[in-house]
Short mmCIF file of C-alpha atoms in Angstrom, two decimals:
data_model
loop_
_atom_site.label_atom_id
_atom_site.label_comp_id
_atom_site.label_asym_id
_atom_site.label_seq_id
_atom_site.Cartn_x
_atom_site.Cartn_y
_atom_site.Cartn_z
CA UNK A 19 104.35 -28.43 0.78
CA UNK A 20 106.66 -25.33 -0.11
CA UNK A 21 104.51 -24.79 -3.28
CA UNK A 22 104.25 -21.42 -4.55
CA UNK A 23 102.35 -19.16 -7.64
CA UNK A 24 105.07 -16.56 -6.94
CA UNK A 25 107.19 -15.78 -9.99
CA UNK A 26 110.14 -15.14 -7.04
CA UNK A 27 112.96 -18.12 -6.55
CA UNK A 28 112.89 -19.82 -3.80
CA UNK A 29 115.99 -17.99 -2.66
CA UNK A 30 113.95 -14.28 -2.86
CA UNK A 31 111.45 -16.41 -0.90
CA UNK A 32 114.13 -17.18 1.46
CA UNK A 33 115.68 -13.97 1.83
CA UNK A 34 112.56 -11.99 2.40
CA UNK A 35 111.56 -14.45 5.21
CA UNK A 36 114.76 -14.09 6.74
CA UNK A 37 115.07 -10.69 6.71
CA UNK A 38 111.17 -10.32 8.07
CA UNK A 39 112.45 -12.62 10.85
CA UNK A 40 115.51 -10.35 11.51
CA UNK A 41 113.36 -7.05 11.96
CA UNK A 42 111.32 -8.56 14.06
CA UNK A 43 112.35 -7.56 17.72
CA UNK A 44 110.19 -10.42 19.48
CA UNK A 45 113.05 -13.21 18.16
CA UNK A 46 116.10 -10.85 16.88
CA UNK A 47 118.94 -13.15 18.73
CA UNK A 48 120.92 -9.39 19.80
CA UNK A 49 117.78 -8.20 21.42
CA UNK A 50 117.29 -11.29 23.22
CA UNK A 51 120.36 -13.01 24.53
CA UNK A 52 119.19 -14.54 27.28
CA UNK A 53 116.13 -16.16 25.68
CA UNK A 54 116.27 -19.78 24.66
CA UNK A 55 112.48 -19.29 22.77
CA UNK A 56 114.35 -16.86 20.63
CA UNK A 57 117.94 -18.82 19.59
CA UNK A 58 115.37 -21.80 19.16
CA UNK A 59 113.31 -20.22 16.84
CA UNK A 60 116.16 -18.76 14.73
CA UNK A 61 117.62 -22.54 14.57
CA UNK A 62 114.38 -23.40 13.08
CA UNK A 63 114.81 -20.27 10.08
CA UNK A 64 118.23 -21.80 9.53
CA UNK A 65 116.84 -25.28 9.27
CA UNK A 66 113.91 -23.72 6.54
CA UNK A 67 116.24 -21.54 4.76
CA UNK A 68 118.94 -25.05 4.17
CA UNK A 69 115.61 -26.23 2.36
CA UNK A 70 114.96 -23.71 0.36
CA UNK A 71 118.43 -22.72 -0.44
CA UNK A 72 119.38 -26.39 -1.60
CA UNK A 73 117.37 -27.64 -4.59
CA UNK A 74 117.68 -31.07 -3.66
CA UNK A 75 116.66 -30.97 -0.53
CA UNK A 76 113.95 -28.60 -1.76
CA UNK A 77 112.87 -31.24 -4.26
CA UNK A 78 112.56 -34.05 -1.49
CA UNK A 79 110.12 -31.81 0.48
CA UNK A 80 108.15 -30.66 -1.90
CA UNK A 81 107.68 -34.46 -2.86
CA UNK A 82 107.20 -35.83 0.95
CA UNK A 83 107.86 -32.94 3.43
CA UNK A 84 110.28 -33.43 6.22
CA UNK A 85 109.75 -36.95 6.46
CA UNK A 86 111.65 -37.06 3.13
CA UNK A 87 114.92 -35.27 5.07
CA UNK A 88 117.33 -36.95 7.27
CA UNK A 89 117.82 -34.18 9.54
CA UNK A 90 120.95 -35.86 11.34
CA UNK A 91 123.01 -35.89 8.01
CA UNK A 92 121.57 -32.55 7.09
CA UNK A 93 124.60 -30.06 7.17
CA UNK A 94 124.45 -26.41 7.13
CA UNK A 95 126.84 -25.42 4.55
CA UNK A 96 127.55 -21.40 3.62
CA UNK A 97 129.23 -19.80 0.41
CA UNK A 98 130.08 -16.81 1.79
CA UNK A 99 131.42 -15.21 -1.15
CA UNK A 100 127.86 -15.75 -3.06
CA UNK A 101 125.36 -14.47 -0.61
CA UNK A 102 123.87 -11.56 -0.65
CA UNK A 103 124.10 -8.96 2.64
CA UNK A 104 120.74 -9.97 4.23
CA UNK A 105 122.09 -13.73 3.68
CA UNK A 106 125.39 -12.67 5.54
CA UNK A 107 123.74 -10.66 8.43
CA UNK A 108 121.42 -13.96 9.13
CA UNK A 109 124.59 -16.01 8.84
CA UNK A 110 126.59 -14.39 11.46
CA UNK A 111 123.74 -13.56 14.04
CA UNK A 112 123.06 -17.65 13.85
CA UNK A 113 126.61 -17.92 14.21
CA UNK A 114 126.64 -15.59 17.24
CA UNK A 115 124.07 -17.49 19.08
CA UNK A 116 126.99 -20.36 19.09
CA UNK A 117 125.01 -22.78 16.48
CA UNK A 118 128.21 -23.90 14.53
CA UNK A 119 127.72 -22.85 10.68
CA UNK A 120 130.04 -24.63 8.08
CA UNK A 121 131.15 -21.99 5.37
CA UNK A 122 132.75 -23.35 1.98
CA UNK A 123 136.25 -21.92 0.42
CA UNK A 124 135.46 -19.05 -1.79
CA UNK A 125 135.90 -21.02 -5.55
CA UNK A 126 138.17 -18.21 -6.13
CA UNK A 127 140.04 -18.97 -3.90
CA UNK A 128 139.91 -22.68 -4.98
CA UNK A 129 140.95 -21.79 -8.69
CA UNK A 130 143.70 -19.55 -8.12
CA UNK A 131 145.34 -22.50 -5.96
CA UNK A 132 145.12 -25.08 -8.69
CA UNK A 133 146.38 -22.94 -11.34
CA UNK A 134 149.51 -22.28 -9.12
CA UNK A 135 148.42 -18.13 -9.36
CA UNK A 136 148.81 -17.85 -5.45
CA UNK A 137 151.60 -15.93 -3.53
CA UNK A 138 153.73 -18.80 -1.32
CA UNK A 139 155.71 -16.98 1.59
CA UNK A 140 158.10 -18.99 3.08
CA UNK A 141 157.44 -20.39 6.99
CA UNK A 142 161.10 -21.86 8.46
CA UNK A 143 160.41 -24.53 11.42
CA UNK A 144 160.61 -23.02 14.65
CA UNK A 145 159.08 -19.81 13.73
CA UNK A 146 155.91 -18.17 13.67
CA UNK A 147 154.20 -15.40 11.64
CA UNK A 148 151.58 -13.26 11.75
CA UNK A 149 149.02 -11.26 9.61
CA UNK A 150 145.80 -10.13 8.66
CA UNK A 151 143.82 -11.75 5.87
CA UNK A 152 140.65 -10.71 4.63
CA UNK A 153 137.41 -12.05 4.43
CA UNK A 154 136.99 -15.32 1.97
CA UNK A 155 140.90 -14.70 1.24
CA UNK A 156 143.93 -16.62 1.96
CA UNK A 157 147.58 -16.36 3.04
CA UNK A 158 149.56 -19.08 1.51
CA UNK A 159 153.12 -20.63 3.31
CA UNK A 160 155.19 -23.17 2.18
CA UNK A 161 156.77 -25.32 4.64
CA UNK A 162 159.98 -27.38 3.92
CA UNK A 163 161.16 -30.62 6.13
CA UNK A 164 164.00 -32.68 6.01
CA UNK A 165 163.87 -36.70 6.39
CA UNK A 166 164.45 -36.55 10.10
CA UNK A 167 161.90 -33.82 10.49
CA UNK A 168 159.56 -35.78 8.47
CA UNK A 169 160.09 -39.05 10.62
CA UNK A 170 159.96 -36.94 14.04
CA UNK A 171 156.34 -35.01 12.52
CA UNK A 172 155.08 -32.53 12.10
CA UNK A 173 152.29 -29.53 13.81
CA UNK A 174 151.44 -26.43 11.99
CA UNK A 175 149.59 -24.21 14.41
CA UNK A 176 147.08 -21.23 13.86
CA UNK A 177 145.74 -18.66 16.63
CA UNK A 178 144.04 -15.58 16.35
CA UNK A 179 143.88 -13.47 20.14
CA UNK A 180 141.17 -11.18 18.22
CA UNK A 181 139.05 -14.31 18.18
CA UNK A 182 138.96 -14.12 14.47
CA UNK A 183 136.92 -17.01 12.27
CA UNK A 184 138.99 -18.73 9.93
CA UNK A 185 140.23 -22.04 8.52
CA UNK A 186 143.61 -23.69 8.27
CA UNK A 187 144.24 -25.46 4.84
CA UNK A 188 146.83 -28.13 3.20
CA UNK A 189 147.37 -28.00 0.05
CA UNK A 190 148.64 -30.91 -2.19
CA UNK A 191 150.88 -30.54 -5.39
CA UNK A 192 148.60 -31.00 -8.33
CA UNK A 193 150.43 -32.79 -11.57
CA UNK A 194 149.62 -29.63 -13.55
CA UNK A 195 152.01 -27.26 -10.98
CA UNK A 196 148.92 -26.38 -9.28
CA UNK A 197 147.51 -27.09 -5.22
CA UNK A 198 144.66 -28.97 -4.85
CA UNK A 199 143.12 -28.87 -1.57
CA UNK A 200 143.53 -31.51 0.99
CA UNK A 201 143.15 -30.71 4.01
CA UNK A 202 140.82 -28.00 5.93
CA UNK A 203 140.79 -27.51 9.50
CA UNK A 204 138.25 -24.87 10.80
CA UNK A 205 138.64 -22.26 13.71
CA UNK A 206 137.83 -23.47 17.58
CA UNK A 207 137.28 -20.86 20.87
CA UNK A 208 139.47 -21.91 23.11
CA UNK A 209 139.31 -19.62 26.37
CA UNK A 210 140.42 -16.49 24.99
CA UNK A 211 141.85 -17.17 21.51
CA UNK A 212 140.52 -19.09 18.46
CA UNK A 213 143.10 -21.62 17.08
CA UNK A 214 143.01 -24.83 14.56
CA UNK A 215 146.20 -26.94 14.04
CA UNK A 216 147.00 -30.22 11.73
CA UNK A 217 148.88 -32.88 13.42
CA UNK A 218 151.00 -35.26 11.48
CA UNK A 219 152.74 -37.50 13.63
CA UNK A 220 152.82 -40.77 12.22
CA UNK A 221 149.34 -42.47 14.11
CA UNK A 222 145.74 -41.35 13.63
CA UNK A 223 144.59 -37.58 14.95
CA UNK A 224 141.48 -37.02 15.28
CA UNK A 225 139.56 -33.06 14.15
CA UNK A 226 136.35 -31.99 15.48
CA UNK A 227 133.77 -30.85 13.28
CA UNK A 228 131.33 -29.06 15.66
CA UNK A 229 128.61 -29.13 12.90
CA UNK A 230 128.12 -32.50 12.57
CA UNK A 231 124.57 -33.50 14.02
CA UNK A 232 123.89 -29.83 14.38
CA UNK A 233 120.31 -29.59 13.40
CA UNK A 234 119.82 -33.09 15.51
CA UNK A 235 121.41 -31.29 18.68
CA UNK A 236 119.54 -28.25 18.56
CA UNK A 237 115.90 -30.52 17.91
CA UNK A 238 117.05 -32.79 21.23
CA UNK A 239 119.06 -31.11 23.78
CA UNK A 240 120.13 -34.56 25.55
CA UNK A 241 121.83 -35.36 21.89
CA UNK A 242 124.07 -32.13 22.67
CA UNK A 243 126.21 -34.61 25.00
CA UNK A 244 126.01 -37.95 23.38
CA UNK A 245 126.68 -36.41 20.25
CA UNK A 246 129.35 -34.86 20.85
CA UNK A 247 132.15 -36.73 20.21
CA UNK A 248 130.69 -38.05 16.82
CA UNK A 249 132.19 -34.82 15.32
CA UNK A 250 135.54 -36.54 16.07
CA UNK A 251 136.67 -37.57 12.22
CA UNK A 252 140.03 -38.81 11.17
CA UNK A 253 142.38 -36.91 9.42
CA UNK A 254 143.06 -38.14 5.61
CA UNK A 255 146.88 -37.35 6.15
CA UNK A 256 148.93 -39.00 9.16
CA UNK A 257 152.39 -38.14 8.21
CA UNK A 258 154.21 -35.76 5.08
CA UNK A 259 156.93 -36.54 3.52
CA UNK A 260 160.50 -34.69 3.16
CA UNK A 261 159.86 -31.60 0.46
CA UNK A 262 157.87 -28.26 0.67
CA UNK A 263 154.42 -28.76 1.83
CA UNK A 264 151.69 -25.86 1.46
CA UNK A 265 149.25 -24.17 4.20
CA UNK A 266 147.06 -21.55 4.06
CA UNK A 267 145.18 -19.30 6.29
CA UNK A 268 141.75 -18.68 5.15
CA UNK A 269 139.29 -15.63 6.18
CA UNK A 270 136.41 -16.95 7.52
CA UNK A 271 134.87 -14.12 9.15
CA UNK A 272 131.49 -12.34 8.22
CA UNK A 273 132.47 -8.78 7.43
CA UNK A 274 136.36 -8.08 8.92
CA UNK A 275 139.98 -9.56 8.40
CA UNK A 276 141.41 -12.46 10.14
CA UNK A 277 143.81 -11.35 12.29
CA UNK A 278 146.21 -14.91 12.63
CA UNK A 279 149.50 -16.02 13.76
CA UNK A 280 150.89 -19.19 12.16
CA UNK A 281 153.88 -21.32 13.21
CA UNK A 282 155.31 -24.50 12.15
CA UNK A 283 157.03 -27.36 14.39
CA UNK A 284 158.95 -30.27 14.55
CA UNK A 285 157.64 -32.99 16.82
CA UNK A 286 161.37 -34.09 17.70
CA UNK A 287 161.25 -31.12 20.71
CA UNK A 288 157.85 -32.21 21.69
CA UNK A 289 158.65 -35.98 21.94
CA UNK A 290 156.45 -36.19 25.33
CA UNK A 291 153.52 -34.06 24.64
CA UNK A 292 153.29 -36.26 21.35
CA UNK A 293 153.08 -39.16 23.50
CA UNK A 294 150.32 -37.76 25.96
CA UNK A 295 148.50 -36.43 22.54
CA UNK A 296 148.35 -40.07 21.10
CA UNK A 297 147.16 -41.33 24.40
CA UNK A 298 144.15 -38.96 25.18
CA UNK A 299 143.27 -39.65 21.62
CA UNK A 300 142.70 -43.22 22.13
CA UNK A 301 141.05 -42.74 25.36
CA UNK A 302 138.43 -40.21 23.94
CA UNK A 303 137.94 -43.13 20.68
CA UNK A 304 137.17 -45.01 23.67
CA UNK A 305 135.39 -42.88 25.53
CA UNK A 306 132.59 -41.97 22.26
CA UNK A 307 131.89 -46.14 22.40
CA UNK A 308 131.26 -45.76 25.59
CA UNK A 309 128.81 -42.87 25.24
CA UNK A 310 127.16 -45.03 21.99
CA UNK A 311 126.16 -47.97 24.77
CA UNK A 312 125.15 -45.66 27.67
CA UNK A 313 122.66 -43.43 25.55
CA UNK A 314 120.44 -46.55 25.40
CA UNK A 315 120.32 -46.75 28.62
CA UNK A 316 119.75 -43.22 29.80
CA UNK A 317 117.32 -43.36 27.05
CA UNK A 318 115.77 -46.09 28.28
CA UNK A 319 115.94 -44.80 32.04
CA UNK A 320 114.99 -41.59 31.39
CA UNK A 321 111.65 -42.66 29.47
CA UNK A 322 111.49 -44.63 32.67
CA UNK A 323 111.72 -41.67 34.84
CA UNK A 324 109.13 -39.95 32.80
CA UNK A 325 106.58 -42.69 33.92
CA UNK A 326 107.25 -42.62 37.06
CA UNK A 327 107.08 -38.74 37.63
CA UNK A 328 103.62 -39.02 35.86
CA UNK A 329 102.20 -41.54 37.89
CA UNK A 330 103.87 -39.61 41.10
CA UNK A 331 101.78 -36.70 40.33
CA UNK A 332 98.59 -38.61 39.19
CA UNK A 333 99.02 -40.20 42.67
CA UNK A 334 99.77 -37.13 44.49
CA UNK A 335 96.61 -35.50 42.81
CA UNK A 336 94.41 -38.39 44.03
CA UNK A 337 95.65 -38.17 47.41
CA UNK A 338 95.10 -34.78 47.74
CA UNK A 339 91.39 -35.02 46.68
CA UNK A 340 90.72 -38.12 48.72
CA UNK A 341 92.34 -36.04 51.50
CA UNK A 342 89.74 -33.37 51.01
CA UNK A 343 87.13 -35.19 50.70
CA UNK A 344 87.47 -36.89 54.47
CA UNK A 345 88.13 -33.62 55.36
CA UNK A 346 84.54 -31.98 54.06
CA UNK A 347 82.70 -35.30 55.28
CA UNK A 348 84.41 -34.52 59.05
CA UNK A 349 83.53 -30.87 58.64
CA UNK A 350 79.30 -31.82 58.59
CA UNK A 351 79.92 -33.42 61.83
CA UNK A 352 79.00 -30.35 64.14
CA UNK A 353 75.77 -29.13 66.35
CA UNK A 354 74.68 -26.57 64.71
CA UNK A 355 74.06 -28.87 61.50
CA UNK A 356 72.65 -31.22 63.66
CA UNK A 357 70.09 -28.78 65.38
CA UNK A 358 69.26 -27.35 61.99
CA UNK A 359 68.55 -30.93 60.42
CA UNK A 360 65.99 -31.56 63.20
CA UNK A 361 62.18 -30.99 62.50
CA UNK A 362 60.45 -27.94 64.56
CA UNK A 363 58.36 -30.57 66.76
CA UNK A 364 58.49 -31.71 70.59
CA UNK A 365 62.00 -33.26 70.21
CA UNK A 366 63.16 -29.85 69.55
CA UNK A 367 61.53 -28.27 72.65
CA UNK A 368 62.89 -31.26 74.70
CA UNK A 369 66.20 -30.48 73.27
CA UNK A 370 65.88 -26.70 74.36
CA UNK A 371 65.36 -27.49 77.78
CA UNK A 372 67.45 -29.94 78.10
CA UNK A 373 70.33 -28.15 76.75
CA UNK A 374 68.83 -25.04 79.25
CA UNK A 375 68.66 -27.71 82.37
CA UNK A 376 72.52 -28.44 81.62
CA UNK A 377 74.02 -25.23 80.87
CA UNK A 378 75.61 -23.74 83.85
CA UNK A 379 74.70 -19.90 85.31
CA UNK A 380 76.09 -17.32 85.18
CA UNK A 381 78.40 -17.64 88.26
CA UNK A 382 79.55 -20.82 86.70
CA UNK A 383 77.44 -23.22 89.70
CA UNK A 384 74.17 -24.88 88.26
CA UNK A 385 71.04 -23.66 88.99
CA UNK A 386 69.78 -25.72 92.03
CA UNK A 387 72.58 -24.59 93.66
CA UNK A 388 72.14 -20.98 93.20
CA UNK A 389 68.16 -20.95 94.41
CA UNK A 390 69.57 -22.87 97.76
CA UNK A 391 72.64 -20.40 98.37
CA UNK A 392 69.79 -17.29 98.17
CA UNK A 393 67.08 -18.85 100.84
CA UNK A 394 70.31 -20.14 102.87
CA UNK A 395 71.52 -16.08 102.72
CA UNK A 396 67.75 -15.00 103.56
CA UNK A 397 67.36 -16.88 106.45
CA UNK A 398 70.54 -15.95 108.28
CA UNK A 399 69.70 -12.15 107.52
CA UNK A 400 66.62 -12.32 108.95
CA UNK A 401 67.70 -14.25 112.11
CA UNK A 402 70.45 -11.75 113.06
CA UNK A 403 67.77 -9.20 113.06
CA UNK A 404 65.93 -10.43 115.64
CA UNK A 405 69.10 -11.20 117.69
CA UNK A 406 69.95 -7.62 117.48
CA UNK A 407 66.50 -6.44 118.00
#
């Protein structure tokens, strides 16, 4: 139970913990890149710190623990504009590890939008334009469409070179002359570049939200593949109408600007790569029901395996000491046990000379032999003495 007789909040609970975790050089994720104990550890601060830094979720485990938590809906969900800099430094080493943080719009942000504050620079179709925005800032564009531009579609486009974190937002027109957010499209790595793009083009597109299931993927790593196309959720808006729409790039980043390009088109010149986009989207709808049926059975299979693997090595562990066990029983069959085992009395001295009687000499002939070869020798000496004589 997270019960305390501190007079500290929970979040200068929090923050200390992190920031004893940071300084400590056995887990710091920049001192150990290539260890998985260390980026699984600092999952597991992350997962604490979502506790302690959400009072509901704070409340359920202090009343049950983490039984009390559904860890698959849990999201991770950052205000970057309100934490503090040990809060931000933990934030974008997690982030750096590649465990998918979601950040919220700064409110500031939020409320200069809906009162209609906000600077609207104009983006033509056909054109792109780039810029640097800062950190929990946006850039905001207004994008006008005919009718025929609204049948054909449209794609606005965002991509960043430098890599840079940030979001892509839609606004709607609010009654009171103000935008009120619609739409919010965050940041992907694609190869070299970082890019997010809305897609409205009359049929369902689908985004990816990379943090959905999160803290469930990084507790199972076989849920890292069947989960991932669960992050595939529908966009709210399929197709605009004629008029000025808004976008807006959003900083996202930790502690530097967003460095961005934006561009605006209409589907009408991309009439075939629409076509191919609407297709692979089915085919990947398709493709997660597949995924849903075949993780029972790679569950099942797998548990399976398990089994069997333990009862191969059980096996292979009683084979081996059977194995050595006929092998030490062989071993005490040999004659020099044998001749030990017997007492001291005349079967002993009967086994001496027998084992004397049989043993060869040392010219490798018996010993009867040998005594008959020397008197054989003596006698012809002696005879060819006298014949010389």
């Amino acid at each position: 139970m997270l019960s305390f007789e501190f007079s500290l909040s929970y979040h200068q609970l929090a923050d200390g913990f992190i920031l004893t975790f940071l300084l400590y050089p056995r887990y710091h994720p920049d001192k150990n890149a290539s260890n998985p104990e260390a980026s699984e550890h600092f999952k597991e601060v992350a997962y604490s710190y979502s506790i302690l830094s959400d009072p509901e979720k704070r409340r359920q485990y202090d009343s049950a623990g983490f039984e009390a938590l559904d860890a698959e809906s849990m999201d991770m969900e950052i205000d970057l504009s309100n934490l503090g800099t040990v809060n931000t430094v933990f934030a974008a080493l997690f982030s750096k590890l590649g465990v998918p943080i979601k950040t919220t719009i700064s409110a500031n942000v939020l409320e200069d939008a809906l009162n209609g504050t906000v600077t609207v620079r104009p983006l033509p179709i056909g054109t792109a334009v780039s810029g640097k925005v800062d950190k929990q800032s946006a850039h905001f564009f207004g994008v006008t469409i005919n009718e025929q531009q609204a049948e054909s579609g449209l794609v606005v486009r965002v991509t960043s070179t430098a890599q840079s974190k940030f979001k892509l937002l839609y606004f709607e027109q609010d009654a009171n002359g103000g935008y009120g957010l619609a739409l919010q499209e965050d940041s992907e790595k694609t190869g070299k570049v970082t890019s997010a793009g809305m897609y409205f083009l009359h049929f369902q597109v689908y985004r990816m939200d990379s943090t959905v299931n999160a803290l469930a993927i990084a507790k199972d790593p076989d849920a890292a593949f069947f989960k991932r196309l669960e992050g595939l959720q529908p966009c709210e808006v399929s197709e605009l109408k004629a008029g000025t729409h808004i976008f807006a790039v959003y900083g996202d980043n930790f502690f530097k600007t967003a460095t961005y390009t934006i561009e605006a088109l209409c589907a009408k010149a991309y009439e075939d790569t629409t076509e191919k986009l609407k297709e692979i989207e089915a085919q990947i709808l398709r493709k997660r029901n597949e995924l849903r049926q075949f993780e029972t059975e790679y569950r099942k299979a797998l548990a399976r395996f398990q089994e069997v693997t333990n009862r191969y090595s059980q096996e292979k562990q009683s084979v081996d000491e059977l194995l050595k066990q006929r092998d030490s029983i062989h071993a005490s069959f040999t004659v020099t046990r044998t001749v030990s085992n017997i007492s001291n009395g005349s079967t002993s001295k009967v086994l001496g000379e027998d084992l004397r009687a049989e043993s060869p000499g040392e010219d490798g002939s018996d010993g009867k032999d040998k005594s008959a070869k020397k008197k054989w020798f003596n006698l012809n000496l002696k005879g060819s003495d006298k014949k010389l004589g």
